[in-house]
Short mmCIF file of C-alpha atoms in Angstrom, two decimals:
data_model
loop_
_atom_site.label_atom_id
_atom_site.label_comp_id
_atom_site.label_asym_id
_atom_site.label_seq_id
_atom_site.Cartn_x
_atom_site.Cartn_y
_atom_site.Cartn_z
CA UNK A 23 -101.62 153.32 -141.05
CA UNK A 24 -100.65 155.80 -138.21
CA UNK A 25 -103.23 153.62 -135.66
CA UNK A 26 -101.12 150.56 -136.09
CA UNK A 27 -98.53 150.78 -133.52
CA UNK A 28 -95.71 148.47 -136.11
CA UNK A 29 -96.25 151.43 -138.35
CA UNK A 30 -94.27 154.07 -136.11
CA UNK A 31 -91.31 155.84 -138.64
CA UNK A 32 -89.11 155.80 -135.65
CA UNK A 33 -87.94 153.53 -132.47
CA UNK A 34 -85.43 153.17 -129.89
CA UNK A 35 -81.51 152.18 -132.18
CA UNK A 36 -83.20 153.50 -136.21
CA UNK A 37 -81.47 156.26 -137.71
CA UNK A 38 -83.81 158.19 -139.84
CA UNK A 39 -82.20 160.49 -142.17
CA UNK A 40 -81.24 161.61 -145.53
CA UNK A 41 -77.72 160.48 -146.11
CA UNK A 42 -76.18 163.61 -147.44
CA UNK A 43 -77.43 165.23 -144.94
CA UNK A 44 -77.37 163.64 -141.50
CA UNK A 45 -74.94 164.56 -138.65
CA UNK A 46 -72.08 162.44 -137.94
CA UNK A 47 -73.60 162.02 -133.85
CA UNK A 48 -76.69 160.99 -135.70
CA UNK A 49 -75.22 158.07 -137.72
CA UNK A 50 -73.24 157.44 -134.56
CA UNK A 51 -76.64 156.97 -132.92
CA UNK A 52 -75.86 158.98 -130.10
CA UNK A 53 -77.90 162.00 -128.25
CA UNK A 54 -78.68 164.89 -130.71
CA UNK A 55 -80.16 168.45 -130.37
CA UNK A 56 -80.73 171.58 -132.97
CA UNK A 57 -77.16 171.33 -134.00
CA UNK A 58 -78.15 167.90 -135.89
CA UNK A 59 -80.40 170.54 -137.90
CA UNK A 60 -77.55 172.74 -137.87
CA UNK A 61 -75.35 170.63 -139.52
CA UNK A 62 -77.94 169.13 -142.46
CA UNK A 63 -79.04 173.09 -143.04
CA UNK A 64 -74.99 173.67 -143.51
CA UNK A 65 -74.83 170.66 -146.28
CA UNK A 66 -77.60 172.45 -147.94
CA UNK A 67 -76.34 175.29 -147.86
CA UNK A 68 -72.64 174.36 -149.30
CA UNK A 69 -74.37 172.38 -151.61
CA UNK A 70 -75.96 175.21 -152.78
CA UNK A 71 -73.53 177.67 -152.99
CA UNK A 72 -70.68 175.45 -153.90
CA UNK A 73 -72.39 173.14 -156.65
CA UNK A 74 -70.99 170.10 -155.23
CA UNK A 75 -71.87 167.74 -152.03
CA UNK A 76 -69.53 168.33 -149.21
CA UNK A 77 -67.87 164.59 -149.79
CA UNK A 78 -66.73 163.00 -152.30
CA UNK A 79 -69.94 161.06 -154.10
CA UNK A 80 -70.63 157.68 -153.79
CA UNK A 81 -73.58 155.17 -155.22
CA UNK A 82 -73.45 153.32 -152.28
CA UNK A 83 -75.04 155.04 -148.38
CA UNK A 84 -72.50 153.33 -146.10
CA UNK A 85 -70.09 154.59 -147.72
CA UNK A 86 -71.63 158.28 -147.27
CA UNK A 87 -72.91 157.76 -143.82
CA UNK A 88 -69.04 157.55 -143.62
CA UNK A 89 -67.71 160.41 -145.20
CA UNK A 90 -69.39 162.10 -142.31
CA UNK A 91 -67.63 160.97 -140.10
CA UNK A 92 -64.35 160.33 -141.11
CA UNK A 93 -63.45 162.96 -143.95
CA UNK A 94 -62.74 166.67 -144.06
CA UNK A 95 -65.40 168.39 -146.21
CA UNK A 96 -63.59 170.05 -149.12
CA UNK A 97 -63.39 173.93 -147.95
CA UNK A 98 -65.50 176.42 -149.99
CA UNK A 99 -63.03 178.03 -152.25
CA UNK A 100 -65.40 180.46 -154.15
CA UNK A 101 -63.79 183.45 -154.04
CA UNK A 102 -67.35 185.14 -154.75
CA UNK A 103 -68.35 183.83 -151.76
CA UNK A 104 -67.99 186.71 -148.59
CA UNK A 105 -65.31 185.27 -145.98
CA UNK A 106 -68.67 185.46 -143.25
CA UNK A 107 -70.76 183.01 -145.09
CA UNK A 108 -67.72 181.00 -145.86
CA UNK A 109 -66.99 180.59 -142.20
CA UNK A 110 -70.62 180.41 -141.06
CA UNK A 111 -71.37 177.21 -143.19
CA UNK A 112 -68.12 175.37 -142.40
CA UNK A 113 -68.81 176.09 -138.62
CA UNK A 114 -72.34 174.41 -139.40
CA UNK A 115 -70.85 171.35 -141.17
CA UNK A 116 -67.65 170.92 -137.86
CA UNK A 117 -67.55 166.90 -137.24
CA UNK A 118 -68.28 167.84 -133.39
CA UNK A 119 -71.57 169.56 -132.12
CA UNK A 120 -69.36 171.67 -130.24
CA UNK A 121 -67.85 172.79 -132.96
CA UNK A 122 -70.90 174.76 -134.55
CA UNK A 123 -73.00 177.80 -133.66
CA UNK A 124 -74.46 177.39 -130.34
CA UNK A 125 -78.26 177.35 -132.24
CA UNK A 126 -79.76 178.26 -135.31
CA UNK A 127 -79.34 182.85 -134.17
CA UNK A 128 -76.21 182.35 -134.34
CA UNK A 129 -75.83 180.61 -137.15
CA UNK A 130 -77.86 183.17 -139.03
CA UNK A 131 -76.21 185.83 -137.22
CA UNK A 132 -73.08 184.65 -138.73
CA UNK A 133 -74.38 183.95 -142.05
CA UNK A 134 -75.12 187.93 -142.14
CA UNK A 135 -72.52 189.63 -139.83
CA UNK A 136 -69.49 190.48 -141.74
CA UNK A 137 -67.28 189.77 -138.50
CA UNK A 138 -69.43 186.78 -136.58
CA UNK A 139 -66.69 184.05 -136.27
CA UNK A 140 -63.86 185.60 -136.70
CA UNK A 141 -62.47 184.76 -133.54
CA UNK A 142 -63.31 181.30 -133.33
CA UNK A 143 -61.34 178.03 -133.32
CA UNK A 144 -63.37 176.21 -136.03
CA UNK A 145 -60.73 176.13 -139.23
CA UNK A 146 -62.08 176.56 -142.13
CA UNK A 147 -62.22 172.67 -143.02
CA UNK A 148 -64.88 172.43 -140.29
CA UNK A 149 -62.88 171.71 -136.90
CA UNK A 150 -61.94 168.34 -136.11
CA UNK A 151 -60.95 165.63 -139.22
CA UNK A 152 -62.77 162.77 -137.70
CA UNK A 153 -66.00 162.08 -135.65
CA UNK A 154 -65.51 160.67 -132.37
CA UNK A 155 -68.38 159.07 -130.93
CA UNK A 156 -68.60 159.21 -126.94
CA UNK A 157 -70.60 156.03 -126.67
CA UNK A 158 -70.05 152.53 -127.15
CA UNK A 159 -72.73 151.78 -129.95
CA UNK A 160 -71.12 155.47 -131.65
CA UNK A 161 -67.39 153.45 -131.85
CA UNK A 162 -69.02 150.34 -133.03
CA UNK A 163 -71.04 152.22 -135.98
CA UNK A 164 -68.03 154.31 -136.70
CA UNK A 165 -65.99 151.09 -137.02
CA UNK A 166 -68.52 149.45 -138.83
CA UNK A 167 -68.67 152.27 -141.52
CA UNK A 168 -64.79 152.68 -141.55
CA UNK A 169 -64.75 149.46 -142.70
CA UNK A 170 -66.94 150.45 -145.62
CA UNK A 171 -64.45 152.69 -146.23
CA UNK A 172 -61.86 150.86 -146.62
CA UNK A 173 -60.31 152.16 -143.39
CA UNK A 174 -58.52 150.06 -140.87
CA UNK A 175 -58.70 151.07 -137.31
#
């Protein structure tokens, strides 16, 4: 298969993801780096240590491609759970890249130093409520999937 060149598992405009996991700039289609990784590792992580997906569930992908975007993952309420890890994983999981560690030291830095974060912006609902994409095609997807939602921009 890989010496066919029609059988390539990526090209220019497909998003390739899991969608749980993906990034709301990847959905967007825009430009992403490490903190793409960043953010799937963080929905793995609250997954795991909350028991529940970030977003409300939903049989259908559109409709969780745009949770990502547009809604506030629930915070991590465990009160089990140390402050630190609380605030490294919702830094991870922040709607903007900007938003989260600046790579994956620091967030594992912060996932183990008891006062990593403490003087950052990032709330502890993950920063900003929405996505906003900086391109054209990002705003068109992001409408697209709004209207999914049920969301009228």
């Amino acid at each position: 298969l890989s010496r066919e060149p029609s059988s390539n598992l990526t090209e220019a405009g497909l998003i390739l993801g899991t969608p749980t996991t993906m990034a709301p700039e990847q959905i967007a289609g825009e430009p992403i780096d490490g903190r793409a990784d960043q953010y799937a590792l963080g929905m793995v992580a609250y997954r795991m240590l909350s028991g529940r997906f970030a977003f409300p569930r939903t049989p259908d992908d559109t409709a969780t491609l745009g949770h990502h975007l547009f809604t506030p993952p629930a915070p991590l309420t465990d009160e089990a759970l140390p402050a630190h890890v609380v605030r490294a994983v919702m830094r991870a999981i922040a709607k903007r890249p900007a938003d989260r560690h600046a790579d994956a030291e620091a967030f594992a830095e912060a996932l183990t130093d008891e006062d990593a974060g403490r003087d950052t912006a990032v709330d502890l609902v993950g920063g900003a409520a929405e996505y906003e994409p900086q391109t054209l095609l990002g705003k068109l997807i992001k409408k697209s999937l709004g209207r999914a939602l049920g969301r009228a921009e």
